[in-house]
Coordinates of C-alpha atoms and ligand atoms in Angstrom, one line a residue:
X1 CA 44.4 100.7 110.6
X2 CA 45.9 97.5 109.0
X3 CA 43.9 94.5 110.7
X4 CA 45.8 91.5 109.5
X5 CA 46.5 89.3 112.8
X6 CA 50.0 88.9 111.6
X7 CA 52.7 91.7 111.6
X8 CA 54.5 92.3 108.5
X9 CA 57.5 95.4 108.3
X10 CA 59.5 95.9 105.6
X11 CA 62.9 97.3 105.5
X12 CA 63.0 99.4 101.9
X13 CA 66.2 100.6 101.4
X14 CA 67.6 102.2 98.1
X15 CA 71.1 101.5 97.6
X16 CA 72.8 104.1 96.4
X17 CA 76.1 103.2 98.2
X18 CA 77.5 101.5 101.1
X19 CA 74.0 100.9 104.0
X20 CA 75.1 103.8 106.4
X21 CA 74.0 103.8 110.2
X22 CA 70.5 105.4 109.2
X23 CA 69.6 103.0 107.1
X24 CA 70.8 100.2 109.8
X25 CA 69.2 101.8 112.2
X26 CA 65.8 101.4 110.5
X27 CA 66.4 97.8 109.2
X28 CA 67.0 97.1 113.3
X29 CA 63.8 97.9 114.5
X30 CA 62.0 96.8 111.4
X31 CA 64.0 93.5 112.1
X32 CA 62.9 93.8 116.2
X33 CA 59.4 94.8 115.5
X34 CA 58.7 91.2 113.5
X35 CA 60.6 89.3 115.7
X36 CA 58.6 90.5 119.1
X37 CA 55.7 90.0 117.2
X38 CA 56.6 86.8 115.6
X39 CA 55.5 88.6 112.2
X40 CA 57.3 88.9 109.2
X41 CA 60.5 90.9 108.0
X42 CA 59.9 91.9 104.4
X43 CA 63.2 92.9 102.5
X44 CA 62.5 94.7 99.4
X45 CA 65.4 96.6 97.1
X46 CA 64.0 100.0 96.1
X47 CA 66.2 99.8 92.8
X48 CA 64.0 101.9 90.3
X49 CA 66.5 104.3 89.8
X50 CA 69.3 101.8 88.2
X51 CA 71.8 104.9 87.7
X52 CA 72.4 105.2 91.1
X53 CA 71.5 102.3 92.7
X54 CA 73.7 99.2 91.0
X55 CA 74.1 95.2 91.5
X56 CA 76.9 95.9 93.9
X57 CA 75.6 98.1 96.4
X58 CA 72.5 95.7 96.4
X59 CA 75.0 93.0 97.1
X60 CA 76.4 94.6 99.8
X61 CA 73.1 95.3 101.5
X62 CA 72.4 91.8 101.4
X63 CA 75.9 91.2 102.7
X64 CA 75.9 93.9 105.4
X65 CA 72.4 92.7 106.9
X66 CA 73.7 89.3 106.8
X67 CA 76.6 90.0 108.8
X68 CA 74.6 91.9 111.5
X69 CA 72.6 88.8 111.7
X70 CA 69.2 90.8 110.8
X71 CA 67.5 88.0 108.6
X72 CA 64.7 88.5 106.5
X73 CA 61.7 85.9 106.1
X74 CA 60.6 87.3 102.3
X75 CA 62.9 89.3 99.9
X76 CA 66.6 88.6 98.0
X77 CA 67.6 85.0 97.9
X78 CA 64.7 83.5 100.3
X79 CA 61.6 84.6 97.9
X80 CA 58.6 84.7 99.3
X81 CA 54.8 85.1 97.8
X82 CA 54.8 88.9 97.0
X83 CA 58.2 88.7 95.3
X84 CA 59.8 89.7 92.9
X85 CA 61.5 91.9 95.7
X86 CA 63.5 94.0 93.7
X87 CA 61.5 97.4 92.6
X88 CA 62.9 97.1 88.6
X89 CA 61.7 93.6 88.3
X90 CA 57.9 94.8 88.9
X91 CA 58.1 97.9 86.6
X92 CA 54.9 96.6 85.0
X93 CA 53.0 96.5 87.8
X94 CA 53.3 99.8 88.6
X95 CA 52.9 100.9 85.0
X96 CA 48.9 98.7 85.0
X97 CA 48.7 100.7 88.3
X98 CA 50.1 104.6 86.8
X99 CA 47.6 103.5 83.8
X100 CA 44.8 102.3 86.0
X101 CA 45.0 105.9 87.7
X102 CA 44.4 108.0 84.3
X103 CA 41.5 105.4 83.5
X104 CA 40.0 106.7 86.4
X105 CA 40.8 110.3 86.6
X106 CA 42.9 110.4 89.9
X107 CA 45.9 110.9 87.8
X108 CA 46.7 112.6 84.8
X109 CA 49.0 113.8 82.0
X110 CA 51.1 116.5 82.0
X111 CA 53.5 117.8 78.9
X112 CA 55.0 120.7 81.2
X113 CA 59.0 120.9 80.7
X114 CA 61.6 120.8 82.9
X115 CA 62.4 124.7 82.1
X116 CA 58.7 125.7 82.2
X117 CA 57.9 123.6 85.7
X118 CA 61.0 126.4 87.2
X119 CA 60.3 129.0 85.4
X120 CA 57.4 128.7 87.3
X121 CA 58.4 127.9 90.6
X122 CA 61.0 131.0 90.4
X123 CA 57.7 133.1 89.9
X124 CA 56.5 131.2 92.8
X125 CA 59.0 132.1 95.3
X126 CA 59.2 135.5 94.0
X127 CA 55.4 136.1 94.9
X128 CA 56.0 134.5 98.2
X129 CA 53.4 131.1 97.2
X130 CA 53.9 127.8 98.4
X131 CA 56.1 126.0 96.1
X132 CA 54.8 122.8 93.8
X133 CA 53.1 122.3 90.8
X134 CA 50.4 124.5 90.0
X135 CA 47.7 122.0 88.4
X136 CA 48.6 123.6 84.9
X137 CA 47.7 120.6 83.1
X138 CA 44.9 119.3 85.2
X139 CA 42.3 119.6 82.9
X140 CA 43.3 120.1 79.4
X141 CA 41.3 119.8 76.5
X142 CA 41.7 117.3 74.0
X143 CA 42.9 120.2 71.6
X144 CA 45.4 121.1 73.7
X145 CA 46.9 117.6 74.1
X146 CA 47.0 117.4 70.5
X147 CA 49.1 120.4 70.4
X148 CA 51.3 119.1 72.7
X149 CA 51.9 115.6 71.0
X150 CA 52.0 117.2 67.6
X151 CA 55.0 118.9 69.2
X152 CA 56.6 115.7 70.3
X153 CA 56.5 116.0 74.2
X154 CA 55.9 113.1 76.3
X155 CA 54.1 113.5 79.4
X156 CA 54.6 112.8 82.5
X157 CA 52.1 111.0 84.9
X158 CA 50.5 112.4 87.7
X159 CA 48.9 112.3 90.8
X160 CA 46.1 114.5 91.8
X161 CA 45.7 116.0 94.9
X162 CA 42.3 116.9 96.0
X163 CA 41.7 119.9 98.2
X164 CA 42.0 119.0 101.7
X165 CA 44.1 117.3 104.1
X166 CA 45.4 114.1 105.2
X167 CA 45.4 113.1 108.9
X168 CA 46.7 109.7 110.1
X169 CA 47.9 108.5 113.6
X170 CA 51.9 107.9 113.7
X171 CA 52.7 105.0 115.9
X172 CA 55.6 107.2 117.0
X173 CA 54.8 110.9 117.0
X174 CA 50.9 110.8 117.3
X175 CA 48.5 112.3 115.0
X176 CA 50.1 113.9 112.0
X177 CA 48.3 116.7 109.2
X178 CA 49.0 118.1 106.0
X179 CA 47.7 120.5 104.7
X180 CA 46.9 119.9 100.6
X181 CA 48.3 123.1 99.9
X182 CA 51.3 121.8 100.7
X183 CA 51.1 118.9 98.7
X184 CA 50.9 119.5 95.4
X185 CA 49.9 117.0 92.5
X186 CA 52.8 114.7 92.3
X187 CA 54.5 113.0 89.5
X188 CA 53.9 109.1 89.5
X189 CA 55.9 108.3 86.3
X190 CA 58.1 109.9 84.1
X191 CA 57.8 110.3 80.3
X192 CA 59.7 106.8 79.7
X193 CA 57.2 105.3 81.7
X194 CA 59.7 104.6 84.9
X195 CA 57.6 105.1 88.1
X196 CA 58.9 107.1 90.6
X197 CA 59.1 106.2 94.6
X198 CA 56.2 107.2 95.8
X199 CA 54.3 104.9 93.2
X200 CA 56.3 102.2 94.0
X201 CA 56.9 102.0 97.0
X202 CA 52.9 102.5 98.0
X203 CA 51.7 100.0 95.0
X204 CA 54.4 97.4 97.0
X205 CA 53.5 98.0 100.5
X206 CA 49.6 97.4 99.6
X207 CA 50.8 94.8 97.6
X208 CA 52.9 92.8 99.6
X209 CA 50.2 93.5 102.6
X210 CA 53.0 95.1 104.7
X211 CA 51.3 96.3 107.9
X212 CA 53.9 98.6 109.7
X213 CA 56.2 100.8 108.2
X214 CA 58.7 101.8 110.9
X215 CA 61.2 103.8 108.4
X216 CA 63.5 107.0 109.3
X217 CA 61.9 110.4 110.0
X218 CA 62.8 111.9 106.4
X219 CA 60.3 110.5 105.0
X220 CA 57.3 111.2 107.1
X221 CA 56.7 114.1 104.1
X222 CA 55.9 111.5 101.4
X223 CA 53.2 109.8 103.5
X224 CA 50.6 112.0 102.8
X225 CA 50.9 111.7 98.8
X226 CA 51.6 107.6 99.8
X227 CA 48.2 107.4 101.0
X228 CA 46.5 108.9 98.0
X229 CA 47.9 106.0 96.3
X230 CA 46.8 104.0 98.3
X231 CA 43.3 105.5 97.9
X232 CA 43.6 105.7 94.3
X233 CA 44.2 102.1 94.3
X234 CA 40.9 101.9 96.5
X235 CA 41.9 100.5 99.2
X236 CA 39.7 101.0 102.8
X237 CA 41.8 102.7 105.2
X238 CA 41.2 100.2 107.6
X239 CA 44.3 98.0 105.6
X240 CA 46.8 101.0 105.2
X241 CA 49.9 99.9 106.9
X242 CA 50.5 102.0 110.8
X243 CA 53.4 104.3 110.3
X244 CA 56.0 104.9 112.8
X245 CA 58.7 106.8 111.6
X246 CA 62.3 106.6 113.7
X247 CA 63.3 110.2 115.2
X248 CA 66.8 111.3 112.8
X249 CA 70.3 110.3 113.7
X250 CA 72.3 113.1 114.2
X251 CA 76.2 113.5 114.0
X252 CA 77.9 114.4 117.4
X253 CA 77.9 117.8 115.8
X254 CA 74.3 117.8 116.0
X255 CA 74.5 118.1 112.0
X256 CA 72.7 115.4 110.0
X257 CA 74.5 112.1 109.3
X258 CA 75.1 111.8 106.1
X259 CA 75.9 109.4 103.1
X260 CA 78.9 111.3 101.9
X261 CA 80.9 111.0 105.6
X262 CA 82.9 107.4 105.6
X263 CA 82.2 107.0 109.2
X264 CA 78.5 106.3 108.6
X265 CA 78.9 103.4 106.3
X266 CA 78.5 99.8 108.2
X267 CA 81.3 98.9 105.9
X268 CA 83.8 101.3 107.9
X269 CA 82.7 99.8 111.5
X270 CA 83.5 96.3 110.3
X271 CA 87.2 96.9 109.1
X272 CA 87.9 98.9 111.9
X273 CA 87.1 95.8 114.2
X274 CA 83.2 96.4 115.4
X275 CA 81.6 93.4 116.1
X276 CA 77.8 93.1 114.8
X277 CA 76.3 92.6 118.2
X278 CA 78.0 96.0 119.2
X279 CA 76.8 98.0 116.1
X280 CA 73.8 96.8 116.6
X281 CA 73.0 97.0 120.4
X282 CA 74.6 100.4 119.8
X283 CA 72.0 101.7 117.6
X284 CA 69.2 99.7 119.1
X285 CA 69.8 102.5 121.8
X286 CA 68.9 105.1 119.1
X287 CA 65.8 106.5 119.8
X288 CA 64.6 103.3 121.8
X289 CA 65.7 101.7 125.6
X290 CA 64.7 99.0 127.2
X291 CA 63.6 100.8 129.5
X292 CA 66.1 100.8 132.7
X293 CA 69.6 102.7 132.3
X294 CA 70.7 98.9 131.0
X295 CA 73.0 99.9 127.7
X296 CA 74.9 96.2 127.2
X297 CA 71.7 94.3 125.6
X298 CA 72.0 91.1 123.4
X299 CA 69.9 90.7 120.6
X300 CA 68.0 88.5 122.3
X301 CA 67.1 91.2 125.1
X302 CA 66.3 93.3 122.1
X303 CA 63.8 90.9 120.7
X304 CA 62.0 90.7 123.9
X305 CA 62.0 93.9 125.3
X306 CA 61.2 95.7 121.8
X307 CA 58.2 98.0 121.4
X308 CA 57.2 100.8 119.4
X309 CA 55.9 102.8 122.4
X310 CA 59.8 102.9 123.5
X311 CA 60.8 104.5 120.5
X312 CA 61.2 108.4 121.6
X313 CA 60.6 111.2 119.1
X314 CA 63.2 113.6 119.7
X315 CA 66.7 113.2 117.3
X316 CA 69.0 110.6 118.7
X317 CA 72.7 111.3 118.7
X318 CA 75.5 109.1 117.6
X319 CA 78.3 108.8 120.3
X320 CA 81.3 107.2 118.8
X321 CA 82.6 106.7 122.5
X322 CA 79.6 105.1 123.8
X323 CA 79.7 102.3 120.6
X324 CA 83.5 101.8 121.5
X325 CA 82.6 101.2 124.8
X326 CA 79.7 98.7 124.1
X327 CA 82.3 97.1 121.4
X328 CA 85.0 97.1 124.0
X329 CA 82.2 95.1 126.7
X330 CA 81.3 92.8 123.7
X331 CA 84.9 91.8 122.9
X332 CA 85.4 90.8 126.9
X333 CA 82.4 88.8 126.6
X334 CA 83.6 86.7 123.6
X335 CA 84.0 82.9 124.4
X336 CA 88.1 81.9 123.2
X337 CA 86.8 80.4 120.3
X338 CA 84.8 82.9 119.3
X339 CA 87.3 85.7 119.5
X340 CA 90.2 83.7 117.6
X341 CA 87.9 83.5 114.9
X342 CA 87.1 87.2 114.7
X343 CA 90.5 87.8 115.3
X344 CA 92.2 85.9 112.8
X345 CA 91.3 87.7 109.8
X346 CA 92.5 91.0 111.1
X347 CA 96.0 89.4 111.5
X348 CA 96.1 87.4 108.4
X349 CA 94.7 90.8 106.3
X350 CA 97.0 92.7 108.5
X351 CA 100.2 90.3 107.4
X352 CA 101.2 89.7 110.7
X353 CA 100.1 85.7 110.3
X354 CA 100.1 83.5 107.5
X355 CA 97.5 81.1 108.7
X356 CA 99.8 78.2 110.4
X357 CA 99.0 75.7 112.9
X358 CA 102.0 77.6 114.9
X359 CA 100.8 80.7 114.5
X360 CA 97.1 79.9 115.4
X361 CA 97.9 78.0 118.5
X362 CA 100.0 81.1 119.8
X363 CA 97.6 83.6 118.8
X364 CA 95.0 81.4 120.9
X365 CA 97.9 82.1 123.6
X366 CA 98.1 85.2 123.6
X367 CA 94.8 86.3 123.0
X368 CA 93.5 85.8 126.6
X369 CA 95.9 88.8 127.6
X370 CA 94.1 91.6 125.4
X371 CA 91.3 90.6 125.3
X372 CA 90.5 92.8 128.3
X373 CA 92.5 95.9 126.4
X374 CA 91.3 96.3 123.4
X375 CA 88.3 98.3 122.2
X376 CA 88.1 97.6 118.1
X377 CA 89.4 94.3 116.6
X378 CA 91.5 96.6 114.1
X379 CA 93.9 96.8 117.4
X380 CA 94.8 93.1 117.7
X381 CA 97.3 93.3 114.7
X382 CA 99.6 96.4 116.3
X383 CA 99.1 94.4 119.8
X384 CA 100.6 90.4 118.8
X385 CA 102.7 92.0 115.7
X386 CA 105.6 91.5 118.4
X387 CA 105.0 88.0 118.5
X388 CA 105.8 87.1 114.8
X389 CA 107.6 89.9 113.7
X390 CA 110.5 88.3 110.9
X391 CA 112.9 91.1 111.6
X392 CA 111.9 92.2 114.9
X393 CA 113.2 96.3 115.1
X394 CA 112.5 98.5 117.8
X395 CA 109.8 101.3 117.0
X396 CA 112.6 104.5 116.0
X397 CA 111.0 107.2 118.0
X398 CA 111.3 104.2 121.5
X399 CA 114.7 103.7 120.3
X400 CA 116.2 106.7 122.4
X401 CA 114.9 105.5 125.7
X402 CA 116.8 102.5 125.4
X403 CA 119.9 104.2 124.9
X404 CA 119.7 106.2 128.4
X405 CA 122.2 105.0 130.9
X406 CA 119.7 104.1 133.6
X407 CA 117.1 101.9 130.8
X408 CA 121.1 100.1 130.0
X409 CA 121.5 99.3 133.9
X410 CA 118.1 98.1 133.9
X411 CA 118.2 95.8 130.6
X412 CA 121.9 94.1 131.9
X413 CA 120.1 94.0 135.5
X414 CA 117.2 91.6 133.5
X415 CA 119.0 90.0 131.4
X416 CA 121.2 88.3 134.1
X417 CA 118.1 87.4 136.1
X418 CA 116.1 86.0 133.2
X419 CA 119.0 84.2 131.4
X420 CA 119.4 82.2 134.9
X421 CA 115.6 81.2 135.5
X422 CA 114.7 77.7 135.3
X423 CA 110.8 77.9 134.3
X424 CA 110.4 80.2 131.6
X425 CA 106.9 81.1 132.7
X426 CA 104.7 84.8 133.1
X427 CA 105.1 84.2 137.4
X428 CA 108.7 83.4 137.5
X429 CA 109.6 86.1 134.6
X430 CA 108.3 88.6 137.1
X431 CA 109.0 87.1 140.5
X432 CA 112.6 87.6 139.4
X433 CA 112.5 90.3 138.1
X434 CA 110.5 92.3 140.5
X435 CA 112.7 91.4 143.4
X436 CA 115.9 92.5 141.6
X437 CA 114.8 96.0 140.3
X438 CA 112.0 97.0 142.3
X439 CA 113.5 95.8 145.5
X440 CA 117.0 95.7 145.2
X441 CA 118.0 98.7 143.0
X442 CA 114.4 100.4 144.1
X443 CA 113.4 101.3 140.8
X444 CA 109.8 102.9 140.6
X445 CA 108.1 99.6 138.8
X446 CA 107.1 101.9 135.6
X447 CA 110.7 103.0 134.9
X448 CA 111.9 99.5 136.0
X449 CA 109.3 97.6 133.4
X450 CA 109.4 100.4 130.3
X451 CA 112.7 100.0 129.3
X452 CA 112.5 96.4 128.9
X453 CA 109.2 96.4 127.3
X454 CA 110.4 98.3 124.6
X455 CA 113.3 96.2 124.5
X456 CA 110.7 92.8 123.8
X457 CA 107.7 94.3 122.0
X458 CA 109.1 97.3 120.1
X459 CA 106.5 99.7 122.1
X460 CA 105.6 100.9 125.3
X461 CA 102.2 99.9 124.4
X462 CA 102.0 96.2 124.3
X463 CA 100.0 93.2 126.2
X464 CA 101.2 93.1 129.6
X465 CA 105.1 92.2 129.9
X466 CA 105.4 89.1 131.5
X467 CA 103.2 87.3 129.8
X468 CA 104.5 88.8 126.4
X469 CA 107.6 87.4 127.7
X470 CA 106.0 84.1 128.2
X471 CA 104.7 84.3 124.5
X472 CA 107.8 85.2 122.7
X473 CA 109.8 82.7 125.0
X474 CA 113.4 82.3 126.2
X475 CA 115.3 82.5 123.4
X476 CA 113.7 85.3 121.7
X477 CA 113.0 87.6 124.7
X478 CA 116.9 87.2 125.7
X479 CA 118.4 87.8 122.4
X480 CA 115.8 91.1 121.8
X481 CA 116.9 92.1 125.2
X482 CA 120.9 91.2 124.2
X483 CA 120.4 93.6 121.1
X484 CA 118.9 96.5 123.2
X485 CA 121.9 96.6 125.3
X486 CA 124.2 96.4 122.3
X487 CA 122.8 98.8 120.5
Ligands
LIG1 N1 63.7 103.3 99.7 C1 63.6 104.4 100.6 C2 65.0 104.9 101.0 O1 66.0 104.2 101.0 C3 62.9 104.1 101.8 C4 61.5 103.6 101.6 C5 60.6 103.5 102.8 O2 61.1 103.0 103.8 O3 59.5 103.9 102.6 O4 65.2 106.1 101.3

């Protein structure tokens, strides 16, 4: 095993699309691993495949770790001394390497088509053998190349497997074996010379002296044909990196996240109003804990308490309710600075501001009274909305409990005893009105406060009502109760 005295983990990831909660999930504990061990966090973009993996995802990987606050010491825009660390700016390397391999025999060429490669396989599964390539062009003769060239096919490179198996110790699940029958000779390269992931990403992790790979549980089936690059690039197995690879994250279904649902993207927990430290105290809980029933961590918790040996092996399951709940517990703990500037850009995106001195210094007001109610910063807009509203209109579907008789006794009841206070203040707003409906007309205090919350927010779901009254002040809370009783 890798003996370097300092750590260094990479997080690898391919993007194809928007970094999903997998992938996060990874770059987490990649991220936690070097910073307990005061190692380093090696970012590299595994972009070899450029028709699926384009400029702007890559952007928005850097972006996304960025704004979970998972920095890297070497890869995109800090460079490092193994860079370049973007996969299709170091195709030659792994071509010298691909080449290197047929010099000595551990790889070879092979002209086999696309059709012939599953007609084959079909034949395969028909005669119940273990799928893969069947070694057709292992050894062919120089004759036979010939023939092939003459007919203008390009070959492929590959990797061969010798008979046997390969054993290593997983950090995570213990020792793992394939068998070689399982693993047939793999391609490295394809006919236009572009190297595949498994060259790659095993030329770069030798390369770039990476010492742990701590990467999701789907790929634990490429490690075996990673090592025989590693071997084919001779080097001693006492500087292969230690795998550990992360047990899967499932859906609540138990079904496999997946790419193609919008709720795994990071990109959908940030508009709905997740805060980073959430998402990511969320999924540090993943497959690891800190090792008490503790679920509220900060990431500096995290950075301590992280090992390896806490990572479990069994699936882990995503519970939206849980993250809400961390998120919610996060929000409560945000200093009033901080959450006016989280919350600002949900209400300016949301219209409900336009970015005023005014409006800032009453959001700052009235932010103190949800912040205990709210569980997404999506929810702030719908809450305050009330507040600045040009042409404030009671929600339709409220509008019919205003209308009642007993909500009309109520509102002429409140208006009276709010249009005479003298402090227009949350403690007098309900003083007053307390003792004349609850006491005096012995109204149950929900019946007695609905009708006139409707009346001043729009909704029966608002901020509390006497400080919302407070907020909107005199003028505007009487004249929206004045056109309730109208109406
Ligand atoms: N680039 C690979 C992926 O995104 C992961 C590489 C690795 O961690 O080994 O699936």
């Amino acid at each position: 095993m890798a003996n370097n005295s300092q750590v260094r983990v990479r997080f690898a990831p391919s993007p194809t699309g928007d970094l999903h909660v997998g992938n996060i999930r990874t770059a987490l504990f990649d991220w936690a691993y070097a910073r307990h061990t005061q190692g380093k966090l090696i970012f590299r973009i595994e972009d070899t495949d450029r028709d699926r993996v384009t400029d702007e995802y890559i952007q928005a990987a850097i972006d996304t770790l960025k704004w979970l606050g998972l920095n890297w010491d070497e890869g995109p825009e800090v460079g490092g001394a193994y860079g370049p660390y973007l996969q299709s700016q170091r195709l030659e390397i792994y071509a010298e390497w691909a080449q290197k391999f047929l010099d000595n025999g551990d790889a070879y060429h092979c002209y086999c088509s696309a059709d012939e490669l599953e007609e084959r396989r079909q034949l395969q599964m028909k005669n119940n053998q273990a799928p893969g390539y069947d070694g057709k062009c292992r050894d062919l003769s120089n004759v036979q190349i010939e023939d092939y060239k003459s007919k203008g096919r390009k070959p492929v490179v590959r990797m061969r497997m010798p008979q046997g198996e390969t054993v290593f110790t997983d950090a995570i699940r213990g020792e793992v074996k394939f068998e070689h029958l399982y693993v047939p000779d793999f391609v490295l390269a394809r006919a236009d010379g572009s190297p595949l992931y498994t060259l790659a990403v095993a030329v770069d992790d030798i390369l770039m002296k990476i010492t742990h790979v701590l990467r999701g549980e789907d790929l634990l089936s490429s490690t075996p044909r990673q090592i025989r690059v590693y071997q084919a690039m001779g080097v001693a197995e006492s500087d292969y990196p230690i795998f550990a690879h992360l047990p899967f994250v499932m859906g609540q279904d138990n079904a496999k996240l997946s790419k193609r649902n919008g709720e795994v993207s990071i990109a959908w927990y940030r508009e709905k109003g997740f805060l980073p430290d959430a998402i990511c105290n969320y999924l540090a809980l993943l497959g690891w804990s800190p090792g008490d029933d503790k679920e509220n961590i900060t990431m500096q918790e995290l950075v301590d308490l992280f090992t390896v040996e806490r990572v479990n092996s069994s699936p882990a399951r995503f519970d939206m309710k849980k993250l809400e709940a961390i998120n919610g517990d996060k929000i409560r703990a945000l200093s009033l600075p901080d959450f006016l500037d989280w919350a600002l850009p949900f209400l300016m995106k949301a219209n409900v501001i336009s970015g005023s001195d005014d409006e800032i210094a009453l959001v700052k007001k009235a932010l103190p009274i949800i912040q205990e109610r709210i569980v997404t910063l999506g929810e702030i807009p719908a809450m305050l909305n009330f507040l600045f509203v040009k042409n404030f209109a009671v929600d339709p579907e409220e509008q019919p409990k205003l209308v009642e008789a007993a909500a009309q006794e109520v509102l002429k009841v409140a208006l009276t005893k709010v249009e005479s206070l003298e402090k227009w203040d949350h403690t007098s707003i309900e003083e007053v009105l307390r003792k004349a409906l609850i006491e005096e007309l012995g109204l149950k205090p929900r019946i007695a406060f609905s009708a006139l919350r409707i009346a001043v927010t729009g909704s029966h779901i608002s901020p509390p009502l006497f400080e919302s009254m407070e907020l909107l002040g005199r003028d505007g809370s009487i004249s929206r109760i004045k056109s309730a009783i109208s109406a």
